[in-house]
Coordinates of C-alpha atoms in Angstrom, one line a residue:
Chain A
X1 CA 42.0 -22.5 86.7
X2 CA 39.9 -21.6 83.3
X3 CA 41.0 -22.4 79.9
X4 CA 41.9 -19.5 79.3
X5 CA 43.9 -18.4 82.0
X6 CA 45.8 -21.9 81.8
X7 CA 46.3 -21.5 78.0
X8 CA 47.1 -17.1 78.0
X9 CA 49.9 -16.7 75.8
X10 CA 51.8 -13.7 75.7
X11 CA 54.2 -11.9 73.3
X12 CA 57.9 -11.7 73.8
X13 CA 58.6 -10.5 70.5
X14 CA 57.4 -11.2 66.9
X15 CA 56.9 -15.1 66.6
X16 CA 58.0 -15.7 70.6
X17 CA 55.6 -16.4 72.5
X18 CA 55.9 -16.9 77.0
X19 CA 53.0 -19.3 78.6
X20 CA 52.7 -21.5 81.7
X21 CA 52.0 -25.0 81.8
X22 CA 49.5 -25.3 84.7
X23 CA 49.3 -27.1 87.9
X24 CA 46.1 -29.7 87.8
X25 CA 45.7 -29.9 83.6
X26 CA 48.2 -33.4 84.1
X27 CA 46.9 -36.8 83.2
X28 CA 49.6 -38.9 86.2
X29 CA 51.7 -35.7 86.1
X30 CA 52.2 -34.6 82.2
X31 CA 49.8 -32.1 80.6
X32 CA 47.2 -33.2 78.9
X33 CA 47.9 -33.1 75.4
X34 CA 45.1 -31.6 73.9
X35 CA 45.5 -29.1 76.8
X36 CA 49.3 -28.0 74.6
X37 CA 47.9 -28.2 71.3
X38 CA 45.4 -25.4 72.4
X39 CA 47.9 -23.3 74.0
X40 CA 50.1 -23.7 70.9
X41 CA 47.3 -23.0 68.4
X42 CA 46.7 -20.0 69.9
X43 CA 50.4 -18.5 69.9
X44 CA 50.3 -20.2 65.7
X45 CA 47.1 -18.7 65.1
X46 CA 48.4 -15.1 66.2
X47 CA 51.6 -15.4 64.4
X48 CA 49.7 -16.5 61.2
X49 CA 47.3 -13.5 61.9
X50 CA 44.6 -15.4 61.0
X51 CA 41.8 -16.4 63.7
X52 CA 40.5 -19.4 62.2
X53 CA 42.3 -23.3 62.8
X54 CA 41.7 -25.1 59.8
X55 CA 44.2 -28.1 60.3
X56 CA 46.6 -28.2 63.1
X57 CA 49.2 -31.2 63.8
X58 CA 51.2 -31.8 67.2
X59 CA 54.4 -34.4 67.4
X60 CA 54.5 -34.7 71.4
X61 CA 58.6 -35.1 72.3
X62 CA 58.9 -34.8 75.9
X63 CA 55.6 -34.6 78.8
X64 CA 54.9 -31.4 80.1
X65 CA 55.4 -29.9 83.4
X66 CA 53.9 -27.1 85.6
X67 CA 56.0 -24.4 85.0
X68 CA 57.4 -21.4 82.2
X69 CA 57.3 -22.6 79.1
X70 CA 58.3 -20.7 75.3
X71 CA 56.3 -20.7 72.1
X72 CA 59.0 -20.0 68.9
X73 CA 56.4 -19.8 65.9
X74 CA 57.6 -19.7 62.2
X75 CA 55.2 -18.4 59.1
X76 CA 55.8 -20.6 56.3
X77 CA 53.3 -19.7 53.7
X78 CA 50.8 -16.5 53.6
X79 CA 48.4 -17.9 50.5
X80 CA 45.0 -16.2 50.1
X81 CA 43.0 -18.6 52.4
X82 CA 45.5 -20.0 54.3
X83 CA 48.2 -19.2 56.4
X84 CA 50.4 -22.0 57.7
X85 CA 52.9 -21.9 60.2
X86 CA 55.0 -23.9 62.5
X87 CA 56.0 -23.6 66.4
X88 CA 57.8 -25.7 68.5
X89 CA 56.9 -25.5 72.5
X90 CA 59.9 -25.8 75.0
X91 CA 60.4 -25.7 78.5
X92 CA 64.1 -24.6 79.1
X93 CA 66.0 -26.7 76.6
X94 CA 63.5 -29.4 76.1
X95 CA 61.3 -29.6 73.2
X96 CA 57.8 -30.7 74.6
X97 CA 56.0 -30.5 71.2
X98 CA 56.4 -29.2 67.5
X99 CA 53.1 -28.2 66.0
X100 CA 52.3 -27.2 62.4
X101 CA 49.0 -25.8 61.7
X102 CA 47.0 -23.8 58.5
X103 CA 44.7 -20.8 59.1
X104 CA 41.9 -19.4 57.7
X105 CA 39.2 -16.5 58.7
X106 CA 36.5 -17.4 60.6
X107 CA 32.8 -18.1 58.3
X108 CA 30.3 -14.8 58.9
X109 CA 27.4 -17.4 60.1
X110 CA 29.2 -20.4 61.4
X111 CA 27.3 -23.9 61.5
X112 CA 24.5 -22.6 59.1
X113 CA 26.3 -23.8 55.9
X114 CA 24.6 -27.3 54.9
X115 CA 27.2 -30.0 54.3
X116 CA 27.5 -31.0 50.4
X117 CA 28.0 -34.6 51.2
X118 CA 27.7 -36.1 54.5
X119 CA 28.2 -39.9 54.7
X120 CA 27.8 -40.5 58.6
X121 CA 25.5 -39.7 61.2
X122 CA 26.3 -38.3 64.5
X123 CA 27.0 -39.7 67.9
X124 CA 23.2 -40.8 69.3
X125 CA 23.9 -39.8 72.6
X126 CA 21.2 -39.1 75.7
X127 CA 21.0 -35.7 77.4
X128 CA 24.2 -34.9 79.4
X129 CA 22.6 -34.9 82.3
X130 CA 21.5 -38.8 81.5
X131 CA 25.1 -39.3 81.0
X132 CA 28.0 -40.2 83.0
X133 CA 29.4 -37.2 84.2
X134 CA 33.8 -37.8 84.8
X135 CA 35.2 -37.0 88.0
X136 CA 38.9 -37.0 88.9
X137 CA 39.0 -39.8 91.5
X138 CA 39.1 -43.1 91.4
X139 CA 38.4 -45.3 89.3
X140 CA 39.2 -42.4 86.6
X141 CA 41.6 -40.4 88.5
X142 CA 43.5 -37.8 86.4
X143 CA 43.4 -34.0 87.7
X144 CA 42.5 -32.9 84.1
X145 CA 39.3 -34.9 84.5
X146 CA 38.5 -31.8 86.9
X147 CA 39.1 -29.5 84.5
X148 CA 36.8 -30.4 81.9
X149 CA 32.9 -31.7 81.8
X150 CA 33.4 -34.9 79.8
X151 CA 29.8 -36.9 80.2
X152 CA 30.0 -40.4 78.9
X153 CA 27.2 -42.2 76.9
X154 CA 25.9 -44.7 79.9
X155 CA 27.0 -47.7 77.6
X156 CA 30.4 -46.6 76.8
X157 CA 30.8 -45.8 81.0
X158 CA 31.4 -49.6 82.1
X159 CA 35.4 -49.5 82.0
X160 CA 35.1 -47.7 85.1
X161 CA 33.4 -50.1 87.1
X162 CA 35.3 -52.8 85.4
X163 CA 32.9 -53.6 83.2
X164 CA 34.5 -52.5 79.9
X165 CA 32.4 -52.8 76.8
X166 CA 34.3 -54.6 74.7
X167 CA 34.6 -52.3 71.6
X168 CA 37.0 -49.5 72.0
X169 CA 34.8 -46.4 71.4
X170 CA 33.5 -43.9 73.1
X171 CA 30.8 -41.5 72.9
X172 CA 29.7 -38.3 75.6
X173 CA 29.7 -34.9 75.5
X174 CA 32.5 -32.2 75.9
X175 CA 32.3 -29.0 77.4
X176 CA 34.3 -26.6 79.7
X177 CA 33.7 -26.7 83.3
X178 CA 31.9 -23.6 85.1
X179 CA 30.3 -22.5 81.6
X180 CA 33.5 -20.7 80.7
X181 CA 32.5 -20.4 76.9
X182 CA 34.2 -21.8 73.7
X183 CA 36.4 -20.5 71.2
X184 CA 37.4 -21.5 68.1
X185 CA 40.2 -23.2 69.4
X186 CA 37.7 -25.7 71.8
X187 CA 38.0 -28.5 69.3
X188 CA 42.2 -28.7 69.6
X189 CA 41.6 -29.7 73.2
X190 CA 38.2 -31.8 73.2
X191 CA 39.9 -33.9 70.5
X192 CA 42.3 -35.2 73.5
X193 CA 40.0 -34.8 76.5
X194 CA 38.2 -38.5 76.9
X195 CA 39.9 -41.3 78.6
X196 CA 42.0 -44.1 76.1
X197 CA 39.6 -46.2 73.9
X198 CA 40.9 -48.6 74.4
X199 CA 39.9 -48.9 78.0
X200 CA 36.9 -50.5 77.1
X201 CA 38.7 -53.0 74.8
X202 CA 39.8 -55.9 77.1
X203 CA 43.3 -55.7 76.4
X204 CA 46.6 -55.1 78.9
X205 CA 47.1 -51.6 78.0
X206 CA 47.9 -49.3 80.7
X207 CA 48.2 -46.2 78.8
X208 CA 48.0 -44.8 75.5
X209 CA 50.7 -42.0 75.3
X210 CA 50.1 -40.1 72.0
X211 CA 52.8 -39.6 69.5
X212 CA 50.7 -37.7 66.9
X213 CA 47.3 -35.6 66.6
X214 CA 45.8 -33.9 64.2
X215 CA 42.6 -31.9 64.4
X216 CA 41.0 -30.8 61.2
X217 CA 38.4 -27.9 62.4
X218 CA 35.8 -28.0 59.8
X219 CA 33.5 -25.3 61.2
X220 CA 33.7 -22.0 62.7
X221 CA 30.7 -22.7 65.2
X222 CA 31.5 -22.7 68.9
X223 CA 28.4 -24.7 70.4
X224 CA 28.2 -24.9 74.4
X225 CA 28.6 -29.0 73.8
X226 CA 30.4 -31.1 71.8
X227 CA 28.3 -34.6 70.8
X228 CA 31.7 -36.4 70.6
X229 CA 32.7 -39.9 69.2
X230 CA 35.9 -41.6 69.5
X231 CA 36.7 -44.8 68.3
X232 CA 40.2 -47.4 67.5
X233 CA 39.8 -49.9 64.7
X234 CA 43.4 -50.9 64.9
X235 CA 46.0 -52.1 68.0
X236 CA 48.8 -53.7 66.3
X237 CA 51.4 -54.9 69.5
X238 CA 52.9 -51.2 69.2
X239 CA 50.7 -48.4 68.7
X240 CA 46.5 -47.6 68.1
X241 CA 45.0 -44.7 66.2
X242 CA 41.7 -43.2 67.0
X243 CA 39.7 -41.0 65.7
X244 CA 37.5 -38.1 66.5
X245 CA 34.1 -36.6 65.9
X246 CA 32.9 -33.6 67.5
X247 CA 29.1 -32.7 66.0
X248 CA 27.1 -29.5 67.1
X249 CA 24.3 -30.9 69.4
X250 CA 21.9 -30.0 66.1
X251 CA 24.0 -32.9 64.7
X252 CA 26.3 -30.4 62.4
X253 CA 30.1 -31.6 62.3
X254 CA 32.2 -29.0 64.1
X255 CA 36.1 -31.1 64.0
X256 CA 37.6 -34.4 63.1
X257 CA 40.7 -35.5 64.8
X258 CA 42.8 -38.8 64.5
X259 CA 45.9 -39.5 66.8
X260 CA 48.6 -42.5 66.9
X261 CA 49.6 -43.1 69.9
X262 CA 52.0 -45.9 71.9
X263 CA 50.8 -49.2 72.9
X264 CA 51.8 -49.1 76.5
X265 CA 51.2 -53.0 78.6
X266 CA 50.5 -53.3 82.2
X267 CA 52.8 -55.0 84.0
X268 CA 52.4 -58.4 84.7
Chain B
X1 CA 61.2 -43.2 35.3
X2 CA 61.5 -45.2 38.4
X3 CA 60.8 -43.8 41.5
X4 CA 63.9 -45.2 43.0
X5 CA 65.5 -42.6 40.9
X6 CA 62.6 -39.7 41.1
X7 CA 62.8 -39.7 44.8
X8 CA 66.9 -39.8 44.9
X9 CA 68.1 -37.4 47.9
X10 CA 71.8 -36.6 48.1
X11 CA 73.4 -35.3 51.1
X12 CA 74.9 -31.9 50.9
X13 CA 75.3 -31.6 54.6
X14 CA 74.1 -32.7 57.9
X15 CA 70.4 -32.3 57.5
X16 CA 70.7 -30.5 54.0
X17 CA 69.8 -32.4 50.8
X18 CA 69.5 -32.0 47.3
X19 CA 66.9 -34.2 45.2
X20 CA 64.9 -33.2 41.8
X21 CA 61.4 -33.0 41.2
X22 CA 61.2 -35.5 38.0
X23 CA 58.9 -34.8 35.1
X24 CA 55.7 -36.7 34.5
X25 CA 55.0 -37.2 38.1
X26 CA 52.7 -34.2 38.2
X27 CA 49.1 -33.7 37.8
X28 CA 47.9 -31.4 35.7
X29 CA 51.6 -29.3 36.1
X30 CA 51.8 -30.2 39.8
X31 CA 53.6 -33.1 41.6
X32 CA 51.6 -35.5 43.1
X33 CA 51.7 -34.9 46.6
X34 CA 52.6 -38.9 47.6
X35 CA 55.3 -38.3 45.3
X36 CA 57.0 -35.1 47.1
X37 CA 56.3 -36.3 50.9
X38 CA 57.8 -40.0 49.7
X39 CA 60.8 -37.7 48.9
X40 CA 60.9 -35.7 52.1
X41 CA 60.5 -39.0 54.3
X42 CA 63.5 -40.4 52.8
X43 CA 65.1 -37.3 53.7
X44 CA 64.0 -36.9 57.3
X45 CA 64.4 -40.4 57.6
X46 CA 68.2 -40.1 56.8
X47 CA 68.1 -36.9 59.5
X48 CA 66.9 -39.1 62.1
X49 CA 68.7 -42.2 61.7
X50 CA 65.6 -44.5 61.9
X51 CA 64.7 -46.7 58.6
X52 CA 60.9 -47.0 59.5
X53 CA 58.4 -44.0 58.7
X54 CA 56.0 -44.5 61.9
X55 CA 53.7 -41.3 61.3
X56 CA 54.8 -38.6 58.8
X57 CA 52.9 -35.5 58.3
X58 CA 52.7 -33.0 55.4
X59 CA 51.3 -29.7 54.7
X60 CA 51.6 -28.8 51.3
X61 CA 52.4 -24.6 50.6
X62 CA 52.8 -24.3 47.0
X63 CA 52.9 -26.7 43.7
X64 CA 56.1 -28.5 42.7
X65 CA 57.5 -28.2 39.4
X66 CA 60.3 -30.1 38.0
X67 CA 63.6 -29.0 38.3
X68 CA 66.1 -28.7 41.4
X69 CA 65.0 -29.2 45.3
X70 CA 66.5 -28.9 48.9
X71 CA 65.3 -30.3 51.7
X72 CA 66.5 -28.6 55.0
X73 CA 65.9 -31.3 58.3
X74 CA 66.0 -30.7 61.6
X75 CA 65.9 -33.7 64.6
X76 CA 63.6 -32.4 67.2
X77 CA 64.3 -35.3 69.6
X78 CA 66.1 -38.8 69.7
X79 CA 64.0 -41.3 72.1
X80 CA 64.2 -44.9 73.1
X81 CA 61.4 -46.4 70.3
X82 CA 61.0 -42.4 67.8
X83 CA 63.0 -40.2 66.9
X84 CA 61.0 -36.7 65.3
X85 CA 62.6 -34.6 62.8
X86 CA 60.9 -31.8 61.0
X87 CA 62.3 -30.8 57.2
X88 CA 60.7 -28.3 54.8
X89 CA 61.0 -29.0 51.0
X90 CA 61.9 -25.6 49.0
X91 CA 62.5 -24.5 45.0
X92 CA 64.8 -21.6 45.2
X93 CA 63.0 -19.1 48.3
X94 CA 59.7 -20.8 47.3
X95 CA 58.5 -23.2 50.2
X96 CA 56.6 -26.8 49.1
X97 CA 56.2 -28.8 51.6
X98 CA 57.0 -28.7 55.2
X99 CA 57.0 -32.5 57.2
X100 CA 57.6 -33.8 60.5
X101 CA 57.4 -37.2 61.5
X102 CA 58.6 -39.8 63.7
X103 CA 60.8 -42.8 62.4
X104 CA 61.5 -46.4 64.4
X105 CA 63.2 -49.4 63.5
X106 CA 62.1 -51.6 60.9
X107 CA 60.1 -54.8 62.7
X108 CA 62.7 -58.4 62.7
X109 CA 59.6 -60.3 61.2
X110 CA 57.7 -57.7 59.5
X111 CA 53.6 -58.6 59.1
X112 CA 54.1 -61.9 61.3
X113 CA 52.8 -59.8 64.2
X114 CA 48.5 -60.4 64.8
X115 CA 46.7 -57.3 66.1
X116 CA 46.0 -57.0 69.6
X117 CA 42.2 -55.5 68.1
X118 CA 40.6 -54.8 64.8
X119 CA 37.4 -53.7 64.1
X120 CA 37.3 -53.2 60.7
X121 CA 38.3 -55.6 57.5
X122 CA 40.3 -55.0 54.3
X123 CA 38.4 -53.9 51.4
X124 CA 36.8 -56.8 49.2
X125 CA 38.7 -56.6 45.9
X126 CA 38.2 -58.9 42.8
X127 CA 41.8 -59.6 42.0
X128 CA 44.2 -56.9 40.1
X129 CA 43.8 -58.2 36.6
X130 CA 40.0 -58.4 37.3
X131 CA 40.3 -54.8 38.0
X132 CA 40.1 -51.2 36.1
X133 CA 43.7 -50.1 35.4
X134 CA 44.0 -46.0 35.8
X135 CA 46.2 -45.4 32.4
X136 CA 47.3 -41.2 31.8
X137 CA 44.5 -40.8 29.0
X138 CA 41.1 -39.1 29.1
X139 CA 38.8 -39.6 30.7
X140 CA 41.4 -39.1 34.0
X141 CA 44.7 -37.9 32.1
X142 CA 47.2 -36.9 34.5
X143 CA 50.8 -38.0 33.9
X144 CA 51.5 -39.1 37.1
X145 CA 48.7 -42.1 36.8
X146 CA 51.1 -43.6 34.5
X147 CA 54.0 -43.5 37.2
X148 CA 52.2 -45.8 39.3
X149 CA 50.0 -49.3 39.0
X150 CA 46.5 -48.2 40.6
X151 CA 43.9 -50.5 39.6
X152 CA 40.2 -49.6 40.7
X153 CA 37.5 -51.9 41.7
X154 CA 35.1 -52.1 39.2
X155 CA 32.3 -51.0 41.1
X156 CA 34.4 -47.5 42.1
X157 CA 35.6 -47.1 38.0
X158 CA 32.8 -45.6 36.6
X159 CA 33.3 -41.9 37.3
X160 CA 35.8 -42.3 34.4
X161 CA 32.7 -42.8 31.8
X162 CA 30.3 -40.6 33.3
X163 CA 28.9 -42.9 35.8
X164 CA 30.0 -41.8 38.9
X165 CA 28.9 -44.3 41.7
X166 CA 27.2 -41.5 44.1
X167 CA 29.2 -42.9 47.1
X168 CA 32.8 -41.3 47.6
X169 CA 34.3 -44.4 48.2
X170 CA 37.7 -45.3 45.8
X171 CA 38.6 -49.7 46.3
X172 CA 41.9 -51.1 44.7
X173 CA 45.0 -51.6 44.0
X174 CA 48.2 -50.1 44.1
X175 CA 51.5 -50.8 43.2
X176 CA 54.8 -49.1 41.4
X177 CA 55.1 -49.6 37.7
X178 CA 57.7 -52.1 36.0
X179 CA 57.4 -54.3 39.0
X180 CA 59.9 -51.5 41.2
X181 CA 60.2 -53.2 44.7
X182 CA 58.3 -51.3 47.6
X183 CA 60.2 -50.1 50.7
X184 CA 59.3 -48.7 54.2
X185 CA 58.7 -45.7 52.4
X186 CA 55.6 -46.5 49.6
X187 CA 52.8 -46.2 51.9
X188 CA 53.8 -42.1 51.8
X189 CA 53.1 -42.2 48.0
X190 CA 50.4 -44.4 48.0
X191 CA 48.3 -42.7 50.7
X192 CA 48.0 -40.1 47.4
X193 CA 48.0 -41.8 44.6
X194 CA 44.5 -42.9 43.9
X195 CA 42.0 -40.5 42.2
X196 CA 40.0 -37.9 44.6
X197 CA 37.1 -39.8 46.2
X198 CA 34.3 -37.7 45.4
X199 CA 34.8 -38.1 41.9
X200 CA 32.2 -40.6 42.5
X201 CA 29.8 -38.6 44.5
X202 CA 27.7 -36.3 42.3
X203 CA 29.4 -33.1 42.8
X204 CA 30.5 -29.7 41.1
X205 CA 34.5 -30.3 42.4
X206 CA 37.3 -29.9 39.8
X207 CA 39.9 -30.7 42.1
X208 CA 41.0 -31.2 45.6
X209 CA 44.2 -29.6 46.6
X210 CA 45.9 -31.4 49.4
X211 CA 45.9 -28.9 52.6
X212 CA 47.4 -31.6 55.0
X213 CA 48.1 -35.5 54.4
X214 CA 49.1 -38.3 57.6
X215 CA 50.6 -41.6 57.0
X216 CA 50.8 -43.7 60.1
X217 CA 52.6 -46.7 58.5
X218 CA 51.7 -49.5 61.0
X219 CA 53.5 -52.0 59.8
X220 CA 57.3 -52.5 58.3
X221 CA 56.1 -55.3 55.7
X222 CA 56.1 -53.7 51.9
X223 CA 53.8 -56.1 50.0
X224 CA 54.2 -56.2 45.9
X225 CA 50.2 -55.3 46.0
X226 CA 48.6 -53.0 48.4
X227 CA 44.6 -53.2 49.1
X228 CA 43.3 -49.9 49.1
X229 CA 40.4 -48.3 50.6
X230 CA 40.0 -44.2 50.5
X231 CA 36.5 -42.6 51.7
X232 CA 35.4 -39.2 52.0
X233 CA 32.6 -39.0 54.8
X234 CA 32.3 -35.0 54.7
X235 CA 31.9 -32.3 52.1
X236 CA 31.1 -28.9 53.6
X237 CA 31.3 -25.9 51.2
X238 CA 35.4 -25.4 51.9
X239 CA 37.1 -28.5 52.5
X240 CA 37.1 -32.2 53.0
X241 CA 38.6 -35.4 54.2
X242 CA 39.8 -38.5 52.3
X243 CA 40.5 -41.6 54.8
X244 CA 42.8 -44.2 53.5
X245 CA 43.4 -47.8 54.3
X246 CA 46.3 -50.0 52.8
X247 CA 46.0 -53.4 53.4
X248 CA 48.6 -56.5 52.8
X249 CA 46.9 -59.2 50.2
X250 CA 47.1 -61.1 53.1
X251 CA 44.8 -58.7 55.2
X252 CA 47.1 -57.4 57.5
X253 CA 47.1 -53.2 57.8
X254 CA 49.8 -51.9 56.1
X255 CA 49.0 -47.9 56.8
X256 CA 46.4 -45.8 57.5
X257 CA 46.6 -42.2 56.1
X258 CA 44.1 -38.9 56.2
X259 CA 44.2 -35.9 54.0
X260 CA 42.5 -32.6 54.2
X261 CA 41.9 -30.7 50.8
X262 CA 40.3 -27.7 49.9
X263 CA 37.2 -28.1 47.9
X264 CA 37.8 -26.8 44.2
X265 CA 34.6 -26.0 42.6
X266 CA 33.9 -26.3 38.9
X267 CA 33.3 -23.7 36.8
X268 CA 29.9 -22.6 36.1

């Protein structure tokens, strides 16, 4: 199923919202994070009126199933750039995820604007076809892998083959599968679509669920790929950040995320 | 005044709370936004039941002024390790601030714990009397620079004379005035309480309204100092990031913290 079909929203009444969590968009049988944040971005961006994400933050509360879900958005401020609202997904009673988020109007010639001040370089990463494209079976086995074209940097692929690198980062490309194109609200789900880090850390982490993730969009562009860069400085015995870039293949910075997540050990 | 007393919540009701936005804790007429989201976390912290602020995030609506406050919080869900509670900070019908964030339980032993990982090290800072003490006088007058200790490395101080560094970087130290203890909750003020980063890049900004501002607060320990490290890596025409660090003395990671502002040209 496309990204958009799996993220369609639709309007029950001013500031409700009815969507469907889809079959196959689970990482071991809860939706992929990023996945919600998109859907919900979409329902905030319509009840702010404004088409633009600017800076949008998820606290994830319960995994998501397949099945009905409801979006109840909440304008908190209209200001003259920015529109900020809140929303909080459910399924029945069960709050899955409350997200905040500000909006803005999209720029008339995205990704032509020259940075004022730039002090990092983009991801060097070889062609995606030179990369190593994620499929959902083993030893990476999550149906969402399916769903997206994730295409690791050959050096950062080794966790796989249980060869893990050593530093937790992660470099590839993003993009949707079956060249169903981007929208502005690509970067809310690329932000969450690589595997954990930390994976090629050699730690006894089995799984990294998030509790927070912000995405800071910082352009309106919508380039076919996203040159993408994740990396964790930090695994205390509890929890691990890490942090996003996605760049514009012409090296032009499209989002920044960062999440915390939970610090979850294999079993001995 | 201390900011024991500036942050004082009183509970008017489950999840209602009155508090007072203090005088002098402003710049230039505004609160410092450390200062109101220090005030909300004690708030939603009370809501939730949890002493430890584990990720708190804020988006900032409108300007606080001093006078009278309530702070409405809501618990979104109670877990095993997090409980998430969302609040919004108003003035009479005029919305500030709205937060959610997830609390825990303070840590037994608090900064005894080694990291699993690190890839990164505390900033390199001569010691606090060896550094630039921010005082509220020109050339960087705001009142609320004398509600806090921030001392600046001496490398990062020259903005203040004309003699900006041409790297937004910001190195030093913080702690509250008068020697005020530090509890769970300083790493929310402190993750704003330095001067904007690209002061030292050579750029036309006045100012950089806060958008959005994350704490994840990664450890429960509440050093007297705090090692601080804040870096801008990208400027585009409308908005940028400011990344902070806070390290113990001891170089263990107190907090990490991102903001989002809007980029505030100066006048022609």
């Amino acid at each position: 199923m496309s990204l958009a079909s799996a993220s369609h929203i639709t309007v029950l009444s001013p500031g409700r919202y009815a969507a469907e969590i889809a079959p196959e968009w689970d990482i071991a049988g809860a939706a992929n994070g990023g996945y919600l944040l998109n859907m919900v971005g979409r329902a905030l961006s319509d009840a702010a009126g404004r088409g633009q994400p600017v800076s949008v933050s998820a606290y994830y509360l319960s995994p998501g199933k397949p099945g009905p879900v409801e979006i109840a958005a909440q304008v908190l401020k209209r200001g003259r750039t920015l529109t900020t609202a809140a929303a909080t997904l459910t399924a029945g009673d069960r709050a899955l995820l409350h997200v905040v988020g500000s909006f803005g109007d999209p720029s008339a010639e995205p990704g032509t604007q020259e940075p004022l001040y730039q002090d990092a370089d983009p991801p060097d990463l070889p062609a995606p076809d030179e990369c190593i494209r994620l499929e959902p079976k083993p030893p990476y086995p999550p149906n969402f892998v399916g769903r997206v074209d994730v295409r690791l940097h050959p050096d950062d692929a080794g966790f796989g083959r249980g060869a893990p690198s050593g530093r937790a980062l992660l470099r590839g490309w993003f993009r949707l599968r079956d060249g169903e194109p981007h929208d502005p609200f690509i970067s809310l789900l690329a932000s969450d679509a690589f595997p954990p880090t930390v994976f090629n850390a050699r730690l006894p982490i089995a799984w990294t669920p998030t509790v927070e993730l912000t995405v800071h969009v910082r352009s309106s562009a919508t380039p076919e790929w996203l040159a993408c860069r994740f990396i964790t400085r930090f695994v205390t015995g509890e929890t691990l950040e890490s942090d996003g870039q996605l760049w514009s293949p012409e090296g032009a910075l499209i989002a920044q995320s960062r999440q915390l997540a939970i610090v979850a050990r294999k079993p001995l």
